[in-house]
XYZ file of C-alpha atoms in Angstrom:
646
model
C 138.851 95.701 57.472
C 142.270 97.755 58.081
C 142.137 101.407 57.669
C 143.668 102.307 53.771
C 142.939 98.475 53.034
C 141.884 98.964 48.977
C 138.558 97.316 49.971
C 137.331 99.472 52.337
C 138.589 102.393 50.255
C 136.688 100.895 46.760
C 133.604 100.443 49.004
C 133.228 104.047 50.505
C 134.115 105.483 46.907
C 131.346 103.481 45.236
C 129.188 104.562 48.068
C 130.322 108.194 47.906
C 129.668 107.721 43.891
C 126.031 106.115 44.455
C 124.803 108.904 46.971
C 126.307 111.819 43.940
C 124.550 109.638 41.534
C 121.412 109.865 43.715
C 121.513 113.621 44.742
C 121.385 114.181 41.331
C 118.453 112.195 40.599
C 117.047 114.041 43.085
C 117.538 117.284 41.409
C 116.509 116.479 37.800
C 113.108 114.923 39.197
C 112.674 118.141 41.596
C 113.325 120.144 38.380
C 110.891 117.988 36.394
C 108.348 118.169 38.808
C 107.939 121.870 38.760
C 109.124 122.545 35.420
C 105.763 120.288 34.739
C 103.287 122.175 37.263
C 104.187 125.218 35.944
C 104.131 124.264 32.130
C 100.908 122.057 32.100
C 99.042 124.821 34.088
C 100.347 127.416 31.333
C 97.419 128.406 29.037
C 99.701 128.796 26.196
C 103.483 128.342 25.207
C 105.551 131.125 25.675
C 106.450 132.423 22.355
C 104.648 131.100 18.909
C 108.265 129.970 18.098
C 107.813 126.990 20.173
C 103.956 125.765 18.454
C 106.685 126.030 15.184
C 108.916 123.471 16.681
C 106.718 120.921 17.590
C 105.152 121.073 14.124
C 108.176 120.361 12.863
C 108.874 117.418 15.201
C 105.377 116.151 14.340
C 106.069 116.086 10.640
C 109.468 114.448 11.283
C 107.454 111.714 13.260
C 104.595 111.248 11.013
C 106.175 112.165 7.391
C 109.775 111.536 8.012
C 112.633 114.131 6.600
C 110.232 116.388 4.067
C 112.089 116.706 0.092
C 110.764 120.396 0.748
C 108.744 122.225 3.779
C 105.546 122.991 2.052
C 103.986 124.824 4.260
C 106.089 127.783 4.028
C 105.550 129.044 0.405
C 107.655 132.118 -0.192
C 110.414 131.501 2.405
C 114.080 130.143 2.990
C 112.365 127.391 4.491
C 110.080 126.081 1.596
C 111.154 124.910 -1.608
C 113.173 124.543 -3.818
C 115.465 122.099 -2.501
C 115.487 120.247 0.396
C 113.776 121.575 4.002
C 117.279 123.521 5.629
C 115.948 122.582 8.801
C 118.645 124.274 11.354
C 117.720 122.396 14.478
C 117.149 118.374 12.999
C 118.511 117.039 16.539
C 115.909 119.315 18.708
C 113.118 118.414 16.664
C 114.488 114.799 16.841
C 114.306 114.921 20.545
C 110.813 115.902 20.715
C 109.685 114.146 18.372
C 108.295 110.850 20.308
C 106.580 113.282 22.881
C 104.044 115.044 20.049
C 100.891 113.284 18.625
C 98.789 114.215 15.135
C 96.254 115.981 17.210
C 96.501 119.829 18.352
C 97.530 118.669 22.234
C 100.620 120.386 23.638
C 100.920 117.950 26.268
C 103.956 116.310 25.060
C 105.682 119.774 23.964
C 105.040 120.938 27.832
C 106.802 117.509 28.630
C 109.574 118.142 26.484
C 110.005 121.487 28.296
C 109.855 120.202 31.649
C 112.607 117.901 30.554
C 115.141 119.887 29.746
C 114.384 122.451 32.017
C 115.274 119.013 34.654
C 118.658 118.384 32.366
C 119.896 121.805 32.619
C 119.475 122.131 36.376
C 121.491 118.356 36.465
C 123.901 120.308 34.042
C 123.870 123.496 36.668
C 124.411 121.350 39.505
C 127.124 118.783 38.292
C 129.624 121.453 38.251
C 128.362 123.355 41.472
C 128.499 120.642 43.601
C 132.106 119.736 41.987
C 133.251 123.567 43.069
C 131.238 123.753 46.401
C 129.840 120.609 47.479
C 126.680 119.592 48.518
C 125.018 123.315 48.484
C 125.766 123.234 45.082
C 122.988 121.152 44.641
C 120.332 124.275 45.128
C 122.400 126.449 42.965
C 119.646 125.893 40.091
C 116.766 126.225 41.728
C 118.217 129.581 43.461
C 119.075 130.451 40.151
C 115.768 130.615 38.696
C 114.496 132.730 41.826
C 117.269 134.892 41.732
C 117.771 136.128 38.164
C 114.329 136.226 36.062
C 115.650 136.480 32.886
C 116.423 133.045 33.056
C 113.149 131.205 33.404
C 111.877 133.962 31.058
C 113.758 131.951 28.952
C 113.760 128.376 29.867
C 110.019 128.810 29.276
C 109.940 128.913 25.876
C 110.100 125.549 24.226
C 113.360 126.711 21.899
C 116.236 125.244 20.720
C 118.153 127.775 23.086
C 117.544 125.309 25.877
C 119.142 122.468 24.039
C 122.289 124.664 23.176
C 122.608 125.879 26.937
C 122.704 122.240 27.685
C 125.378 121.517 25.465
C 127.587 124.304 26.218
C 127.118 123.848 29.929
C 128.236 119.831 29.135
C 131.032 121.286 27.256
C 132.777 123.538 29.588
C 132.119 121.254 32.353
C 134.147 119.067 29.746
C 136.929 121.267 29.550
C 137.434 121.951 32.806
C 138.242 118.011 33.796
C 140.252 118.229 30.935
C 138.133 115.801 28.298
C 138.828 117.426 24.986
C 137.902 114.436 23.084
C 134.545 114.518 24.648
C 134.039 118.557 23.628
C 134.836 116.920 19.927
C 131.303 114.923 20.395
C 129.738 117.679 22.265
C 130.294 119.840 19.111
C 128.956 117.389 16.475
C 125.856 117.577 18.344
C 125.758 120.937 18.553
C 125.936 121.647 14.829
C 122.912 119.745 14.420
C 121.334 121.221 17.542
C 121.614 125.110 16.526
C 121.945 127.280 13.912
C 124.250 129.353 15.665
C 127.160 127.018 15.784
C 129.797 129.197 15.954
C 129.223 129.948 19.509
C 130.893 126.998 20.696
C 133.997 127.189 18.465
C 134.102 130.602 20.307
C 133.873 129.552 23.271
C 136.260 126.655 22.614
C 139.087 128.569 21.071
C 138.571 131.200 23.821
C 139.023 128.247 26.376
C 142.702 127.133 24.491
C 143.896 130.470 24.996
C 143.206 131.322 28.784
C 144.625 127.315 29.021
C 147.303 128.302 27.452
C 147.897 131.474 28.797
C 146.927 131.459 32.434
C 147.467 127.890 33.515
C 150.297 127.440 30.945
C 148.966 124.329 29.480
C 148.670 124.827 25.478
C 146.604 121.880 24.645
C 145.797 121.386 21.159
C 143.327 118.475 21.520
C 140.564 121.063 22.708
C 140.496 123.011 19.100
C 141.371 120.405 17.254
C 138.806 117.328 18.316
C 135.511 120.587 18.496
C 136.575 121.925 15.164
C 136.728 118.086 13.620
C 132.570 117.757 15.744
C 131.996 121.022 13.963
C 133.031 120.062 10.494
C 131.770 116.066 10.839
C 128.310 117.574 11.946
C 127.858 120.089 8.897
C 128.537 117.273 6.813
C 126.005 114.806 7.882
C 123.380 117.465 8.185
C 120.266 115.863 6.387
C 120.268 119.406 4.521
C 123.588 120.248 3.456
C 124.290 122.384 2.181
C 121.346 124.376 2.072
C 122.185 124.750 6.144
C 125.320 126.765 5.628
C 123.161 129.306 3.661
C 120.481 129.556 6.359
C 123.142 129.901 8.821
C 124.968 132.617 6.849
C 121.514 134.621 7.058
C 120.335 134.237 10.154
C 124.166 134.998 11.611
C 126.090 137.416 9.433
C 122.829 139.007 6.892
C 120.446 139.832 9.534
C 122.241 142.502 11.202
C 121.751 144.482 7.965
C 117.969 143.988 7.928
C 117.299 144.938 11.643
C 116.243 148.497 10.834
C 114.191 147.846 8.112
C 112.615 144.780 8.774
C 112.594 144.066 12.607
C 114.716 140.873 11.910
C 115.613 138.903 14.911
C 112.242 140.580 16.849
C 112.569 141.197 20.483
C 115.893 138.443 20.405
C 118.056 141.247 19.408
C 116.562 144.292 21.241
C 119.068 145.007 24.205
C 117.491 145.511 27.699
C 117.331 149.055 29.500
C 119.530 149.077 32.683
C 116.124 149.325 34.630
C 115.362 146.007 32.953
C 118.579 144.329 33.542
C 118.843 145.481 37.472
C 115.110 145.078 38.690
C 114.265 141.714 37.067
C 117.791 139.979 38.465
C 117.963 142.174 41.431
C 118.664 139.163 43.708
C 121.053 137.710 41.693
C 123.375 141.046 41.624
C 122.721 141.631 45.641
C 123.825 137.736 45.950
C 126.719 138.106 43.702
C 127.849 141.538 45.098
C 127.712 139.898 48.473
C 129.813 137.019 47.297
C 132.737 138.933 46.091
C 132.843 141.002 49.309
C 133.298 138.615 51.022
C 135.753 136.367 49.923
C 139.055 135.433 51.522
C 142.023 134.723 50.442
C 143.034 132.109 48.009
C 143.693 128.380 50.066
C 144.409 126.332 46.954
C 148.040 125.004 47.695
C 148.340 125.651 43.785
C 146.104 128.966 42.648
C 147.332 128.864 38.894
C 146.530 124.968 38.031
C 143.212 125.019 40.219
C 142.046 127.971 37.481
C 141.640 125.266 35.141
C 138.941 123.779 37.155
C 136.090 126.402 36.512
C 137.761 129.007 34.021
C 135.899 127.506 31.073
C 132.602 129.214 33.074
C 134.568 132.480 33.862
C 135.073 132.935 29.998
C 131.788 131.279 29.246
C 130.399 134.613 32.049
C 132.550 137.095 30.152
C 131.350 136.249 26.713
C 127.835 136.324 27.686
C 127.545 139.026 29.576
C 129.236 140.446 26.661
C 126.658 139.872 24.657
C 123.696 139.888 27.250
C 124.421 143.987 27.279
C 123.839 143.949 23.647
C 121.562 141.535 23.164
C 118.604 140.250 26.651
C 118.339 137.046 25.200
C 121.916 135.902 26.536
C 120.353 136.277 30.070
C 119.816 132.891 29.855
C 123.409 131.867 29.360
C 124.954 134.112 31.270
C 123.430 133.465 34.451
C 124.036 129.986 34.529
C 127.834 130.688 33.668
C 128.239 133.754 36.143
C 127.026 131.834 38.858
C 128.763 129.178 38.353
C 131.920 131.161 37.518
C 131.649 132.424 41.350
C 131.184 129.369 42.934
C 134.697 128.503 41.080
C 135.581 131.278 42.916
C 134.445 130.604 46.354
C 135.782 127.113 46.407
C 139.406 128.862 45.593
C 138.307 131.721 48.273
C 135.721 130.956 51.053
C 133.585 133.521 51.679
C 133.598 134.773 55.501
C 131.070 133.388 57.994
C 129.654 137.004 58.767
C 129.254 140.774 57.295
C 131.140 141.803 59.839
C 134.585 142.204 56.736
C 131.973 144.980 55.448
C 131.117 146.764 57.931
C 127.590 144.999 58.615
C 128.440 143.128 61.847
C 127.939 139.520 62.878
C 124.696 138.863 60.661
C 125.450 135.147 58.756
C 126.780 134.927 55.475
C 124.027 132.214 54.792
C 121.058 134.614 56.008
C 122.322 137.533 54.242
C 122.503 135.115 50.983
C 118.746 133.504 51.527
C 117.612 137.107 52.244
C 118.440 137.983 48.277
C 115.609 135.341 47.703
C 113.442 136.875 49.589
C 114.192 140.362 47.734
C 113.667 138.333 44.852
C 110.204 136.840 45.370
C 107.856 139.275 44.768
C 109.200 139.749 41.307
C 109.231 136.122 40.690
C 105.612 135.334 41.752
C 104.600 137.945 39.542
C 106.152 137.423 36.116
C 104.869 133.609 37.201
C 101.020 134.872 37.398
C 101.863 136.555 34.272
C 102.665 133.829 31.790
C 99.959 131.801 33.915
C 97.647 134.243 33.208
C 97.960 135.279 29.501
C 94.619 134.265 28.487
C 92.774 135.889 31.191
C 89.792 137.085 31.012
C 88.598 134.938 27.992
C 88.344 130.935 26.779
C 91.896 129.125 26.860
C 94.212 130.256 23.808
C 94.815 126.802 22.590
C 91.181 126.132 22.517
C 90.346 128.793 20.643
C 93.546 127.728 18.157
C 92.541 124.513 17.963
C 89.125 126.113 16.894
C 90.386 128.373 14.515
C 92.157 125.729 13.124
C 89.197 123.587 12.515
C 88.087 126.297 9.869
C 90.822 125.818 7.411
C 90.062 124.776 4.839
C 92.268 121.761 3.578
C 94.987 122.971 1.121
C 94.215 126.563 1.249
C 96.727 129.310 0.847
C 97.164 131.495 3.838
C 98.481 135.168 3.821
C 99.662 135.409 7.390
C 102.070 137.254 9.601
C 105.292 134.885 10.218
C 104.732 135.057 13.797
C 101.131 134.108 14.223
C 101.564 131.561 11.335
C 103.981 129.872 13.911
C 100.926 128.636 15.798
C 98.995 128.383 12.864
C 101.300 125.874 11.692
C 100.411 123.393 14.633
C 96.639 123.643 14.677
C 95.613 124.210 11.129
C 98.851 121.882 9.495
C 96.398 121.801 6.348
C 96.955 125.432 5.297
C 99.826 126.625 3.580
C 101.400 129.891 5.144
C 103.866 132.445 4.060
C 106.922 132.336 5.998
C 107.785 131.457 9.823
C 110.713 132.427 12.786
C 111.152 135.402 10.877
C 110.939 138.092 8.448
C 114.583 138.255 6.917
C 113.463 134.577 5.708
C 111.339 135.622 3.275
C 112.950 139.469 2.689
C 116.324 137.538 1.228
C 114.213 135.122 -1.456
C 111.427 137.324 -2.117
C 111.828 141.298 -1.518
C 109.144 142.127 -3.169
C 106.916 139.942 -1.649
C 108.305 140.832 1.788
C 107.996 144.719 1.045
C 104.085 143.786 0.018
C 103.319 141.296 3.002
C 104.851 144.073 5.480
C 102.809 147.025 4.164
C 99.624 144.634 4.148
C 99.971 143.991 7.859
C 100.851 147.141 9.064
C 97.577 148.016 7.676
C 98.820 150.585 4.658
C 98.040 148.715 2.075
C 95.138 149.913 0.751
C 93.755 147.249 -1.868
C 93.878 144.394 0.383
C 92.168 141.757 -2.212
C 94.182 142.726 -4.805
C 97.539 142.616 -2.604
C 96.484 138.742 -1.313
C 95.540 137.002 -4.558
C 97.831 138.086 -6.820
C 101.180 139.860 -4.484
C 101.003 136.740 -1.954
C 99.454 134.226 -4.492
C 97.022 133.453 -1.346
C 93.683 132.798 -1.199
C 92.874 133.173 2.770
C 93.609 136.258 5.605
C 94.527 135.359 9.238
C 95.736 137.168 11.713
C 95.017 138.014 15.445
C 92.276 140.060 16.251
C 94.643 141.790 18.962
C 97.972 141.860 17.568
C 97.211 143.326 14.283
C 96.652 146.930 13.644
C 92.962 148.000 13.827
C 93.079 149.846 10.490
C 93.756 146.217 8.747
C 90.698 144.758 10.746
C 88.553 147.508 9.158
C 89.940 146.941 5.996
C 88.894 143.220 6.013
C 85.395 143.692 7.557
C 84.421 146.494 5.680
C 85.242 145.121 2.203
C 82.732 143.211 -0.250
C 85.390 141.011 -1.578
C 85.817 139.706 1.736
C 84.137 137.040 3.411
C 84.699 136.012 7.200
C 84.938 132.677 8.008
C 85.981 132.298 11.724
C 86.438 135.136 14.476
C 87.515 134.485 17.431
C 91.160 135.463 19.271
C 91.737 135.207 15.571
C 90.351 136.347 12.421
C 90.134 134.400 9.267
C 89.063 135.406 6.208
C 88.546 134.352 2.494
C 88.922 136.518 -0.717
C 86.542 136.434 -3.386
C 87.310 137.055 -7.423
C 84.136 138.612 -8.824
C 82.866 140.397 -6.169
C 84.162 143.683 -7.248
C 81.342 145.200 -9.599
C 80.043 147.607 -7.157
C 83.209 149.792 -7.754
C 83.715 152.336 -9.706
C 87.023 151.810 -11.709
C 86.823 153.487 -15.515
C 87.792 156.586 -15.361
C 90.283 159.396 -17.287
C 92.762 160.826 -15.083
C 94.846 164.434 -14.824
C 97.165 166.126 -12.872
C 94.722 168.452 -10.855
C 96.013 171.402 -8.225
C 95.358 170.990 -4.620
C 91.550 170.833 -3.497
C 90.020 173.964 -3.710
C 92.151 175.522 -6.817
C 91.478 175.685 -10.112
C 92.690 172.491 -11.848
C 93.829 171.445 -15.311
C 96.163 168.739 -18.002
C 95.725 166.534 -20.405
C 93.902 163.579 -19.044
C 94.659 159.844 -20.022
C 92.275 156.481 -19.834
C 93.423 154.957 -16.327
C 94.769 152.149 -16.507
C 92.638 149.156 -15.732
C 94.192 145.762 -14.812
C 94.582 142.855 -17.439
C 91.509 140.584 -18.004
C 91.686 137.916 -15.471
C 92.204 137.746 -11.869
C 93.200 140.730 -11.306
C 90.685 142.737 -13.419
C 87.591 140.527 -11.636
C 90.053 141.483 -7.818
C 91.118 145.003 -8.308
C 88.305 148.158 -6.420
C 91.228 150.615 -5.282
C 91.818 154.070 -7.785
C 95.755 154.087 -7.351
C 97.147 157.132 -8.708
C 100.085 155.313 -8.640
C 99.548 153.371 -11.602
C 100.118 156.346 -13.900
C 102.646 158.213 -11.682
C 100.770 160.819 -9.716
C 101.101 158.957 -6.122
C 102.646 161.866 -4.801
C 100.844 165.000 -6.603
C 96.890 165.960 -6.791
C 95.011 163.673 -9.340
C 91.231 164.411 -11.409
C 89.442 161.522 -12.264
C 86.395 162.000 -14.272
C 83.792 159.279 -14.848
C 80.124 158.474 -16.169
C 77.770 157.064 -14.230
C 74.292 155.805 -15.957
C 71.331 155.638 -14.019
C 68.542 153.949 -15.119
C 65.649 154.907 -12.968
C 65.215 158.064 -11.113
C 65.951 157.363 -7.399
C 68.451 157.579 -4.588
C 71.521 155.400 -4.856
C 74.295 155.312 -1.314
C 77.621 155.643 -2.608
C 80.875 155.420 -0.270
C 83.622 157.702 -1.192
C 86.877 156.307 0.727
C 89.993 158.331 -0.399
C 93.467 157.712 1.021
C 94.256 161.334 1.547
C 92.178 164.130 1.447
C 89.616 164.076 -1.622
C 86.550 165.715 -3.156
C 83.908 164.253 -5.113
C 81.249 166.510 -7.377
C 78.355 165.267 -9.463
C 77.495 167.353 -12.672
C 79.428 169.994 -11.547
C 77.812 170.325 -8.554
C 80.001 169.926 -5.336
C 79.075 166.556 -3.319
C 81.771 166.348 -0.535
C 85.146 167.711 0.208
C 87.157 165.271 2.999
C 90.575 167.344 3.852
C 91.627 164.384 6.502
C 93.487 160.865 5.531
C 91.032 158.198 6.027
C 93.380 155.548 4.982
C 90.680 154.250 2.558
C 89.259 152.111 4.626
C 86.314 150.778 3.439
C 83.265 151.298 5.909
C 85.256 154.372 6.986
C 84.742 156.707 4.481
C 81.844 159.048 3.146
C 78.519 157.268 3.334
C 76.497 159.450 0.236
C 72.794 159.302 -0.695
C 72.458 160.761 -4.510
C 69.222 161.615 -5.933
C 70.052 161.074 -9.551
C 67.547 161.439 -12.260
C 67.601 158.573 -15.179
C 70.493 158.930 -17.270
C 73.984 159.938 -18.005
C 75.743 161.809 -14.895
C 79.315 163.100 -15.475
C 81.798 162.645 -12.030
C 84.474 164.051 -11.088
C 87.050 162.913 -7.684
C 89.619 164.932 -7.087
C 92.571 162.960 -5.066
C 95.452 164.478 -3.404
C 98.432 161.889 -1.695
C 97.656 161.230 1.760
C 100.438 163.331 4.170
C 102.116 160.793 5.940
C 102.984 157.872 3.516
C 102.103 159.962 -0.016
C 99.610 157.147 -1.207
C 96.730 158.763 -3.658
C 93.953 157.062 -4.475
C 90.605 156.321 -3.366
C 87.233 154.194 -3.393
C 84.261 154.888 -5.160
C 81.771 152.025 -4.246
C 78.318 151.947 -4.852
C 76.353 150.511 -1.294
């Protein structure tokens, strides 16, 4: 064939297209293959977020769309209504890789897969802007700056929305507005926070508009019609506009008071930000020292061509300051925002433009890996390592989960109940992903299940049964606070069921006769001081559950939580003997028998139960007149105690 004969020409483009086609094969199964190694060896899943997911994907499998998510009780997320599920795509998507059974496997697939589609969606673009070398760009990536697979290994519906928007300013950059439409209709129903991209996309108009001088309409107008199409045929609309509403615009006002948003909102120390990415910032600090001068016959129009990353870098980092979870996206769009760059402004062959001689660009660029390796090795042995020394975590899940009981109502902590959800799918929990869920619908119940678990609550039984409507405790044995562990193992009405990495116990009605609970209550001065006021009956709870639950004194009940309190009491004793008594005040307390001065405790115990005074009496036969003196504990002002007979 003739030189320029159309042939010849058709033939090396489809070859040229087949060998692109093929490199990129190349990097998705690279990708997969150690996305895979390094998932399947994992002893756990970063983040109890992700167990959450896949038991939403399995129920999607097995029960189809739920008429309500039962197994969150007092949350957003439960019923009434329909199940506001804010990710139905993501949990679509995974939904073929999960079984009935407690195996991850298929959720560790699922990760390794789009880990694989993200580098594809890394390297389409980099290769575009620098050629073949772009090809390694995401696998240097992940070396380079850690936050990233801190981040891409956590099976999250993050990783689907860093797909999308990476598909969607590749879009924009060849100019396919219609397909940014599509992108967005998938990306309603693939996050909650949907906005992003109609920031992103408007953003992308303007600098269009503005810097290349090319207003183009289509861009806004086919992603706002994708955003508006997709909230419409969301299976829960529009119960997903109010879900998004709190979990975008209501949870900045609960991040003081509740934690809301966990560590996804906490911004990163500089330290943080500059050791873990260290390589990254040496590699792109190198980059723009060394570029040349601009060789595009046309600077302005070639802009177009990787601008929608330079925005995409801006915004992020933006918010990556504010916020370390954007690591993840900004990387990925800084990088390749300077590989737009370099293919507009080739970077020098040496250091010798800074002053560093003839040293290769290329070595000087591979030695930022090597700065960046010990770091990455590390926070690898880390995650591989989390269940060290010990039986594997999901074995001992899976094991806990084989002690719920089938039905049962769970008091849990929203985070642990994430992975509870997945390997006991038979109990029904309190809330889950987090706490401003459950704070909106239920403030009281939220201001309850937070005190419970940050061990102040002093009346656990009481606080489960009737304040959570539960019938079951779990939590972990390590995250919780030891005080609530001692709560729970030192109280009667308790009964343990399985202990292991995590504790679950049940709560007993009936089992509170050993207490001491009628009594007439004063004001009374501090402990020590003479003491006086009219005393009232205290005020025992209502016949039913909670009079057969209730062994805490609260001072409280008839207003003297924050001042000194006398109780006086009768105790009848049939036989002369010794009887053990524990006296387990909140603050500091005193206790006297027949006038006759027992103990005096000036510390705050907490009452804990199996903390407090352990007290042999030797009581003759009959009527003996007591008397507790309770003052409010000095740090929270709670006033009550324990009187329990042992």
């Amino acid at each position: 064939m003739e030189t320029g004969d159309p042939g010849s020409v058709g033939v090396v483009q489809a070859v040229a297209g087949w060998r692109r086609s093929l490199a990129l094969v190349a990097v998705f199964l690279l990708a997969l293959l150690g996305a895979w190694l390094f998932a399947a060896r994992a002893p756990v899943l970063v983040d109890t977020d992700s167990y959450y997911h896949l038991a939403v994907a399995r129920v999607l499998r097995f029960e189809g769309w739920p008429a309500e998510f039962r197994w969150a009780r007092l949350s957003l997320l439960g019923p009434p209504g329909g199940f506001p599920d804010k990710e139905p795509l993501f949990h679509l998507l995974l939904a073929p890789l999960v079984g009935e059974g407690p195996s991850t496997a298929g959720g560790r697939l699922g990760l390794a897969l789009l880990a694989a589609a993200i580098a594809v969606a890394i390297a389409v673009p980099a290769r575009r802007l620098v050629g073949p070398v772009g090809l390694a760009l995401p696998f240097a990536l992940v070396l380079l700056a850690l936050d990233v697979p801190d981040r891409l290994m956590r099976l999250r519906p993050e990783l689907l929305s860093l797909l999308l928007l990476l598909l969607a300013a590749e879009l924009t950059a060849r100019g396919r507005d219609r397909l940014v439409g599509a992108v967005a209709f998938l990306y309603v129903l693939s996050y909650t926070a949907f906005h992003l991209l109609l920031a992103l996309v408007a953003l992308w108009f303007l600098w269009r508009g503005l810097v290349a001088r090319r207003w183009s309409w289509a861009l806004p107008l086919y992603a706002g019609l994708g955003t508006g199409l997709g909230l419409l045929v969301h299976p829960a609309f529009p119960r997903n506009l109010e879900l998004w509403a709190v979990q975008n615009v209501f949870l900045f006002g609960f991040v003081e008071k509740l934690g809301a948003g966990g560590q996804e909102l906490r911004s990163a120390t500089s330290a943080e930000l500059l050791t873990k990415n260290l390589g990254w910032w040496l590699a792109a600090a190198l980059v723009l020292a060394l570029r040349g001068r601009t060789t595009a016959e046309d600077p302005e129009s070639s802009r177009h061509e990787f601008s929608p990353f330079a925005v995409g870098a801006l915004v992020f980092g933006l918010m990556y300051v504010a916020m370390w979870r954007f690591g993840v996206y900004f990387f990925p769009f800084a990088t390749l925002a300077l590989a737009g760059d370099i293919a507009r402004r080739p970077l020098a062959r040496d250091l010798s433009p800074i002053g560093l001689g003839k040293i290769p660009t290329r070595v000087a660029l591979a030695s930022c890996l090597v700065v960046s390796l010990p770091s990455a090795v590390a926070m690898g042995r880390y995650f591989l390592d989390r269940s060290a020394p010990g039986p594997p975590r999901e074995l001992e899940w899976a094991a806990f989960g084989r002690a719920v009981p089938e039905g049962v109502r769970v008091a849990a902590p929203w985070a642990q109940a994430e992975a509870y959800l997945w390997f006991a799918p038979q109990g029904r929990y309190l809330n889950f992903l987090d706490p401003i869920l459950m704070a909106m619908p239920f403030p009281r119940e939220s201001a309850l299940e937070r005190e419970l678990f940050a061990g102040r609550e002093p009346d656990l039984a009481l606080a489960i049964r009737l304040g959570l409507d539960s019938e079951y405790l779990a939590f972990s044995r390590f995250a919780a606070p030891a005080r609530l562990r001692a709560r729970a193992e030192g109280d009667p009405r308790f009964e343990r069921v399985y202990a292991g990495y995590n504790l679950l116990y049940r709560v007993h009605r009936g089992r509170n006769r050993a207490f001491l609970l009628d009594w007439s209550v004063g004001p009374a001065a501090p402990l020590g001081a003479e003491a006086g006021g009219i005393a009232v009956a205290y005020p025992r709870a209502s016949p039913g559950a909670a009079a057969e639950l209730e062994g805490f004194v609260d001072a409280g009940r008839i207003g003297l939580a924050g001042t000194c309190a006398r109780f006086v009491g009768a105790l009848n004793v049939p036989a002369d003997g010794t009887t053990r008594w524990e006296l387990a005040p909140y603050g500091p307390a005193s206790l006297d028998v027949d006038g006759r001065s027992v103990v005096a405790l000036n510390g705050s115990s907490g009452a804990v139960l199996g903390e407090g005074a352990i007290l042999d009496l030797p009581l003759p036969a009959g009527e003996h007149r007591l008397e507790v003196i309770s003052c409010p504990d000095r740090e929270s002002g709670r006033n009550g105690f324990y009187l329990l007979r042992r």
